[in-house]
């Protein structure tokens, strides 16, 4: 497994995502992917499958200490006491004493950011969480989070695929010594019809999914990938045995377009950074 480092923390560069993976599939796939070599699992309170993910981890037989496990606190649990209670509930469902990474799932202005970051730090100090981070933060919120936190904010998990230009977030992360974690790599299936990606994939004897995941990890960004298929999980893990040329990387970056963002839920999404 290849790792990405940020702030002295090593995170497996490819993670298995469980959004929209119903309970029985989550248990089956988490158990399977861990047994077949994945070491990074991503879930969230709002996915409703933490208990199944926990059961999948248990069933896999892989030592807990060999797994990098992330969950995310849902925005309705950001008040201090609710936050702490929700983390205990997550740990109970996941059948573990700690998670490797705990994220704020989306910004929520209804609760001061200082209170949210304070709670993240508190559960980390209590040993319930190894590392802390954020998700769907713009660069202004990233800077505020780092300034408010006594512990490193190790990642910002954001939508990232060939159709969205995340340069501002990537630059800010570098300045702040944070990693970036990419979700929605397949752009809701749009990548599979893309002529540029199909041509690059054919040149390497790889699939479009592998090219997209490779493009992400080759930038030093952590890629999350979700599937309910064992074969696709195996395919998606085989991205560390080939390299895209600088021209191919640039050709994929050039697919970005101003309306490329897919995930921007009203009431949750911050004002996104504009690309200069
Ligand atoms: N922080 C956030 O707000 C946030 C938001 C969204 C997602 N995430 C995280 O990021 C993870 C990844 O994002 P995502 O779930 O949208 O999935 P994704 O990895 O972009 O995949 C999207 C779809 O592509 C299909 N697929 C995967 N591999 C394939 C392959 N090799 N060939 C053909 N099709 C393939 C899958 O369908 P099949 O299952 O049918 O194979 C899946 O439904 C999530 O599971 C979650 O953990 C976080």
Tab-separated table of C-alpha atoms and ligand atoms in Angstrom:
chain	number	residue	atom	x	y	z
A	1	UNK	CA	0.000	0.000	0.000
A	2	UNK	CA	1.247	3.465	-0.902
A	3	UNK	CA	0.903	6.199	1.713
A	4	UNK	CA	0.447	9.963	1.524
A	5	UNK	CA	2.040	12.061	4.261
A	6	UNK	CA	0.793	15.318	5.727
A	7	UNK	CA	1.736	16.891	9.027
A	8	UNK	CA	3.712	13.760	9.882
A	9	UNK	CA	0.672	11.520	9.409
A	10	UNK	CA	0.739	8.639	6.928
A	11	UNK	CA	-2.569	7.880	5.248
A	12	UNK	CA	-3.049	5.024	2.753
A	13	UNK	CA	-3.302	6.742	-0.644
A	14	UNK	CA	-6.334	4.698	-1.692
A	15	UNK	CA	-9.364	4.332	0.534
A	16	UNK	CA	-12.545	2.335	0.167
A	17	UNK	CA	-15.665	4.546	0.359
A	18	UNK	CA	-19.022	3.420	1.700
A	19	UNK	CA	-21.425	6.239	0.754
A	20	UNK	CA	-24.669	4.809	-0.678
A	21	UNK	CA	-23.542	1.303	0.277
A	22	UNK	CA	-26.451	-0.331	2.117
A	23	UNK	CA	-25.730	-2.354	5.276
A	24	UNK	CA	-25.303	-5.904	3.943
A	25	UNK	CA	-23.205	-4.695	0.986
A	26	UNK	CA	-21.089	-2.558	3.322
A	27	UNK	CA	-20.331	-5.502	5.577
A	28	UNK	CA	-19.558	-7.791	2.628
A	29	UNK	CA	-17.412	-5.288	0.735
A	30	UNK	CA	-15.477	-3.939	3.748
A	31	UNK	CA	-14.647	-7.465	4.832
A	32	UNK	CA	-13.648	-8.392	1.273
A	33	UNK	CA	-11.540	-5.339	0.446
A	34	UNK	CA	-9.617	-5.529	3.728
A	35	UNK	CA	-8.890	-9.209	3.205
A	36	UNK	CA	-7.687	-8.408	-0.321
A	37	UNK	CA	-5.305	-5.622	0.674
A	38	UNK	CA	-7.138	-2.292	1.137
A	39	UNK	CA	-6.110	-0.649	4.403
A	40	UNK	CA	-8.213	2.533	4.445
A	41	UNK	CA	-11.986	2.607	4.989
A	42	UNK	CA	-14.160	5.735	4.821
A	43	UNK	CA	-17.606	5.962	6.384
A	44	UNK	CA	-19.766	8.615	8.070
A	45	UNK	CA	-22.507	8.868	10.674
A	46	UNK	CA	-24.990	9.978	8.002
A	47	UNK	CA	-24.301	6.929	5.766
A	48	UNK	CA	-26.184	4.798	8.287
A	49	UNK	CA	-23.776	1.894	7.846
A	50	UNK	CA	-21.173	2.335	10.603
A	51	UNK	CA	-22.373	-0.827	12.375
A	52	UNK	CA	-22.067	-2.820	9.130
A	53	UNK	CA	-18.635	-1.336	8.423
A	54	UNK	CA	-17.624	-2.354	11.959
A	55	UNK	CA	-18.886	-5.875	11.362
A	56	UNK	CA	-17.026	-6.008	8.028
A	57	UNK	CA	-13.799	-4.992	9.785
A	58	UNK	CA	-14.328	-7.655	12.443
A	59	UNK	CA	-15.126	-10.345	9.855
A	60	UNK	CA	-12.108	-9.458	7.706
A	61	UNK	CA	-9.695	-10.806	10.300
A	62	UNK	CA	-7.339	-7.901	9.581
A	63	UNK	CA	-5.849	-6.420	12.760
A	64	UNK	CA	-7.507	-3.159	13.724
A	65	UNK	CA	-4.056	-1.541	14.067
A	66	UNK	CA	-3.393	-2.268	10.363
A	67	UNK	CA	-6.510	-0.369	9.243
A	68	UNK	CA	-6.919	3.373	8.718
A	69	UNK	CA	-10.569	4.049	9.594
A	70	UNK	CA	-12.304	7.364	8.979
A	71	UNK	CA	-15.743	8.491	10.046
A	72	UNK	CA	-17.434	11.892	9.897
A	73	UNK	CA	-19.602	13.722	12.406
A	74	UNK	CA	-22.897	14.834	10.917
A	75	UNK	CA	-23.704	18.582	10.984
A	76	UNK	CA	-26.640	18.161	13.383
A	77	UNK	CA	-24.256	16.818	16.027
A	78	UNK	CA	-21.877	19.799	16.126
A	79	UNK	CA	-22.961	21.215	19.521
A	80	UNK	CA	-20.380	20.149	22.123
A	81	UNK	CA	-22.353	17.549	24.101
A	82	UNK	CA	-24.099	16.091	21.059
A	83	UNK	CA	-20.742	15.904	19.277
A	84	UNK	CA	-19.113	13.883	22.065
A	85	UNK	CA	-22.145	11.600	22.399
A	86	UNK	CA	-22.215	11.017	18.626
A	87	UNK	CA	-18.544	10.012	18.589
A	88	UNK	CA	-19.154	7.477	21.369
A	89	UNK	CA	-22.116	6.147	19.375
A	90	UNK	CA	-19.961	5.866	16.228
A	91	UNK	CA	-17.245	3.987	18.120
A	92	UNK	CA	-19.853	1.605	19.535
A	93	UNK	CA	-21.267	0.894	16.074
A	94	UNK	CA	-17.801	0.534	14.544
A	95	UNK	CA	-16.851	-1.832	17.411
A	96	UNK	CA	-13.588	-0.043	18.059
A	97	UNK	CA	-12.016	2.158	20.751
A	98	UNK	CA	-10.777	4.756	18.285
A	99	UNK	CA	-10.968	5.959	14.717
A	100	UNK	CA	-7.851	6.982	12.837
A	101	UNK	CA	-9.474	10.079	11.416
A	102	UNK	CA	-12.572	12.027	12.424
A	103	UNK	CA	-13.910	14.696	10.063
A	104	UNK	CA	-16.461	17.482	10.238
A	105	UNK	CA	-18.660	16.317	7.337
A	106	UNK	CA	-19.803	19.750	6.054
A	107	UNK	CA	-19.515	23.289	7.364
A	108	UNK	CA	-22.366	24.380	9.659
A	109	UNK	CA	-22.508	28.051	10.555
A	110	UNK	CA	-25.232	27.447	13.139
A	111	UNK	CA	-22.510	26.274	15.549
A	112	UNK	CA	-19.337	28.358	15.995
A	113	UNK	CA	-16.404	26.727	14.201
A	114	UNK	CA	-14.391	27.122	17.427
A	115	UNK	CA	-16.886	24.845	19.194
A	116	UNK	CA	-16.663	22.231	16.427
A	117	UNK	CA	-12.874	22.299	16.366
A	118	UNK	CA	-12.776	22.289	20.172
A	119	UNK	CA	-14.852	19.098	20.209
A	120	UNK	CA	-12.606	17.481	17.571
A	121	UNK	CA	-9.577	18.266	19.737
A	122	UNK	CA	-11.300	17.012	22.875
A	123	UNK	CA	-12.101	13.564	21.440
A	124	UNK	CA	-8.573	13.376	20.041
A	125	UNK	CA	-7.064	14.184	23.457
A	126	UNK	CA	-9.304	11.528	24.995
A	127	UNK	CA	-7.705	8.963	22.652
A	128	UNK	CA	-10.944	8.265	20.781
A	129	UNK	CA	-9.575	9.715	17.574
A	130	UNK	CA	-5.999	9.606	16.277
A	131	UNK	CA	-6.254	12.474	13.798
A	132	UNK	CA	-8.753	15.157	12.949
A	133	UNK	CA	-9.820	16.842	9.723
A	134	UNK	CA	-12.566	18.506	7.751
A	135	UNK	CA	-14.627	17.880	4.651
A	136	UNK	CA	-16.189	20.182	2.073
A	137	UNK	CA	-14.339	23.200	3.478
A	138	UNK	CA	-13.360	26.120	1.258
A	139	UNK	CA	-9.886	27.628	1.677
A	140	UNK	CA	-11.094	30.311	4.088
A	141	UNK	CA	-12.632	27.686	6.369
A	142	UNK	CA	-9.501	25.513	6.036
A	143	UNK	CA	-7.372	28.384	7.347
A	144	UNK	CA	-9.812	29.159	10.157
A	145	UNK	CA	-9.900	25.488	11.199
A	146	UNK	CA	-6.099	25.272	11.329
A	147	UNK	CA	-5.874	28.515	13.329
A	148	UNK	CA	-8.457	27.301	15.861
A	149	UNK	CA	-7.004	23.839	16.371
A	150	UNK	CA	-4.261	22.811	18.773
A	151	UNK	CA	-3.852	19.515	16.863
A	152	UNK	CA	-3.034	19.314	13.151
A	153	UNK	CA	-5.962	19.312	10.732
A	154	UNK	CA	-4.658	16.521	8.534
A	155	UNK	CA	-7.026	16.518	5.572
A	156	UNK	CA	-9.826	18.273	3.720
A	157	UNK	CA	-12.028	15.703	1.968
A	158	UNK	CA	-13.545	17.276	-1.130
A	159	UNK	CA	-15.147	16.438	-4.464
A	160	UNK	CA	-12.362	15.903	-6.974
A	161	UNK	CA	-12.440	14.385	-10.449
A	162	UNK	CA	-11.285	15.467	-13.920
A	163	UNK	CA	-14.163	17.934	-14.425
A	164	UNK	CA	-13.480	20.122	-11.378
A	165	UNK	CA	-10.498	22.404	-10.853
A	166	UNK	CA	-9.510	22.155	-7.187
A	167	UNK	CA	-6.335	24.251	-7.522
A	168	UNK	CA	-7.250	26.703	-4.698
A	169	UNK	CA	-7.889	23.869	-2.219
A	170	UNK	CA	-4.763	21.978	-3.304
A	171	UNK	CA	-2.604	25.106	-2.931
A	172	UNK	CA	-4.034	25.994	0.466
A	173	UNK	CA	-3.576	22.420	1.671
A	174	UNK	CA	0.069	22.525	0.684
A	175	UNK	CA	0.598	25.814	2.529
A	176	UNK	CA	-1.148	24.426	5.611
A	177	UNK	CA	0.656	21.049	5.469
A	178	UNK	CA	-2.662	19.238	5.045
A	179	UNK	CA	-3.530	16.422	2.674
A	180	UNK	CA	-6.486	16.502	0.296
A	181	UNK	CA	-8.779	13.492	0.031
A	182	UNK	CA	-10.797	13.114	-3.164
A	183	UNK	CA	-14.376	11.879	-3.283
A	184	UNK	CA	-16.646	11.361	-6.320
A	185	UNK	CA	-13.649	10.392	-8.460
A	186	UNK	CA	-15.939	8.847	-11.074
A	187	UNK	CA	-17.929	12.112	-11.321
A	188	UNK	CA	-21.174	10.178	-10.868
A	189	UNK	CA	-20.287	7.926	-13.803
A	190	UNK	CA	-19.489	10.762	-16.264
A	191	UNK	CA	-15.860	9.696	-16.650
A	192	UNK	CA	-16.797	6.433	-18.352
A	193	UNK	CA	-18.030	8.156	-21.554
A	194	UNK	CA	-15.041	10.479	-21.852
A	195	UNK	CA	-13.028	10.168	-25.084
A	196	UNK	CA	-9.808	11.623	-23.606
A	197	UNK	CA	-9.880	9.269	-20.631
A	198	UNK	CA	-10.823	6.298	-22.799
A	199	UNK	CA	-7.861	6.951	-25.126
A	200	UNK	CA	-5.389	7.270	-22.233
A	201	UNK	CA	-6.777	4.104	-20.654
A	202	UNK	CA	-6.381	2.176	-23.926
A	203	UNK	CA	-2.767	3.371	-24.263
A	204	UNK	CA	-1.900	1.914	-20.842
A	205	UNK	CA	-4.064	-1.202	-21.093
A	206	UNK	CA	-5.965	0.092	-18.073
A	207	UNK	CA	-9.608	0.984	-17.410
A	208	UNK	CA	-10.965	4.533	-17.228
A	209	UNK	CA	-11.565	4.066	-13.482
A	210	UNK	CA	-7.896	3.128	-13.020
A	211	UNK	CA	-6.707	6.135	-15.036
A	212	UNK	CA	-8.840	8.535	-12.972
A	213	UNK	CA	-7.700	7.053	-9.656
A	214	UNK	CA	-4.086	7.092	-10.872
A	215	UNK	CA	-4.429	10.762	-11.890
A	216	UNK	CA	-5.557	11.534	-8.333
A	217	UNK	CA	-2.905	9.558	-6.415
A	218	UNK	CA	-0.141	10.709	-8.778
A	219	UNK	CA	-0.859	14.266	-7.550
A	220	UNK	CA	-0.252	13.144	-3.955
A	221	UNK	CA	-3.993	13.339	-3.289
A	222	UNK	CA	-5.704	10.505	-1.396
A	223	UNK	CA	-8.345	8.799	-3.559
A	224	UNK	CA	-11.550	7.247	-2.252
A	225	UNK	CA	-13.267	4.682	-4.379
A	226	UNK	CA	-16.611	2.979	-3.832
A	227	UNK	CA	-18.057	-0.091	-5.478
A	228	UNK	CA	-20.342	-2.933	-4.501
A	229	UNK	CA	-18.450	-5.278	-6.845
A	230	UNK	CA	-15.491	-7.392	-5.733
A	231	UNK	CA	-14.050	-7.351	-9.267
A	232	UNK	CA	-14.212	-3.564	-9.507
A	233	UNK	CA	-12.626	-3.202	-6.072
A	234	UNK	CA	-9.708	-5.299	-7.295
A	235	UNK	CA	-9.497	-3.266	-10.512
A	236	UNK	CA	-9.569	0.030	-8.606
A	237	UNK	CA	-6.719	-1.049	-6.324
A	238	UNK	CA	-4.401	-1.737	-9.288
A	239	UNK	CA	-3.289	1.865	-9.791
A	240	UNK	CA	0.224	1.739	-8.372
A	241	UNK	CA	1.819	-0.248	-11.207
A	242	UNK	CA	1.708	2.371	-13.962
A	243	UNK	CA	2.409	6.065	-14.406
A	244	UNK	CA	0.715	8.790	-16.426
A	245	UNK	CA	3.027	11.033	-18.422
A	246	UNK	CA	3.111	14.793	-17.698
A	247	UNK	CA	1.194	15.292	-20.987
A	248	UNK	CA	-1.479	12.798	-19.928
A	249	UNK	CA	-1.791	14.422	-16.498
A	250	UNK	CA	-2.202	17.822	-18.196
A	251	UNK	CA	-4.751	16.460	-20.692
A	252	UNK	CA	-6.877	15.183	-17.792
A	253	UNK	CA	-6.549	18.489	-15.888
A	254	UNK	CA	-7.721	20.245	-19.067
A	255	UNK	CA	-11.090	18.459	-18.820
A	256	UNK	CA	-12.047	20.711	-15.881
A	257	UNK	CA	-14.877	23.120	-16.581
A	258	UNK	CA	-16.538	25.880	-14.576
A	259	UNK	CA	-19.768	23.898	-14.073
A	260	UNK	CA	-17.977	20.650	-13.263
A	261	UNK	CA	-18.898	20.555	-9.570
A	262	UNK	CA	-21.623	17.979	-8.895
A	263	UNK	CA	-22.061	17.989	-5.107
A	264	UNK	CA	-23.251	21.309	-3.677
A	265	UNK	CA	-26.226	20.725	-1.383
A	266	UNK	CA	-28.163	23.837	-0.477
A	267	UNK	CA	-27.925	24.646	3.213
A	268	UNK	CA	-24.638	22.757	3.582
A	269	UNK	CA	-22.257	23.918	0.848
A	270	UNK	CA	-19.989	26.884	1.660
A	271	UNK	CA	-19.195	29.587	-0.901
A	272	UNK	CA	-16.793	27.604	-3.038
A	273	UNK	CA	-13.426	29.048	-4.028
A	274	UNK	CA	-13.290	30.564	-7.469
A	275	UNK	CA	-10.535	29.423	-9.766
A	276	UNK	CA	-8.303	32.356	-10.725
B	1	LIG	N1	-17.226	13.936	2.331
B	1	LIG	C1	-18.273	13.900	1.558
B	1	LIG	O1	-19.151	14.778	1.589
B	1	LIG	C2	-18.404	12.765	0.587
B	1	LIG	C3	-19.336	12.847	-0.460
B	1	LIG	C4	-19.412	11.770	-1.347
B	1	LIG	C5	-18.582	10.678	-1.174
B	1	LIG	N2	-17.702	10.626	-0.133
B	1	LIG	C6	-16.822	9.440	0.096
B	1	LIG	O2	-16.100	9.153	-1.097
B	1	LIG	C7	-16.378	7.815	-1.508
B	1	LIG	C8	-16.254	7.679	-3.019
B	1	LIG	O3	-17.226	8.456	-3.677
B	1	LIG	P1	-18.490	7.801	-4.390
B	1	LIG	O4	-19.144	6.851	-3.446
B	1	LIG	O5	-19.290	8.858	-4.994
B	1	LIG	O6	-17.915	6.837	-5.461
B	1	LIG	P2	-16.955	6.786	-6.712
B	1	LIG	O7	-15.742	6.067	-6.213
B	1	LIG	O8	-16.795	8.078	-7.415
B	1	LIG	O9	-17.800	5.776	-7.604
B	1	LIG	C9	-19.056	6.107	-8.159
B	1	LIG	C10	-19.668	4.919	-8.865
B	1	LIG	O10	-18.754	4.388	-9.832
B	1	LIG	C11	-18.926	2.980	-9.922
B	1	LIG	N3	-17.599	2.358	-10.090
B	1	LIG	C12	-16.610	2.262	-9.163
B	1	LIG	N4	-15.544	1.632	-9.686
B	1	LIG	C13	-15.867	1.326	-10.967
B	1	LIG	C14	-15.184	0.667	-12.020
B	1	LIG	N5	-13.939	0.200	-11.854
B	1	LIG	N6	-15.828	0.529	-13.206
B	1	LIG	C15	-17.081	0.992	-13.391
B	1	LIG	N7	-17.779	1.620	-12.427
B	1	LIG	C16	-17.177	1.781	-11.227
B	1	LIG	C17	-19.563	2.508	-8.639
B	1	LIG	O11	-20.690	1.690	-8.948
B	1	LIG	P3	-20.775	0.166	-8.427
B	1	LIG	O12	-20.860	0.234	-6.940
B	1	LIG	O13	-22.031	-0.333	-9.061
B	1	LIG	O14	-19.533	-0.530	-8.898
B	1	LIG	C18	-19.985	3.781	-7.915
B	1	LIG	O15	-21.346	3.819	-7.629
B	1	LIG	C19	-17.757	7.577	-0.907
B	1	LIG	O16	-18.122	6.224	-0.898
B	1	LIG	C20	-17.598	8.186	0.455
B	1	LIG	O17	-16.873	7.347	1.308
B	1	LIG	C21	-17.603	11.659	0.734
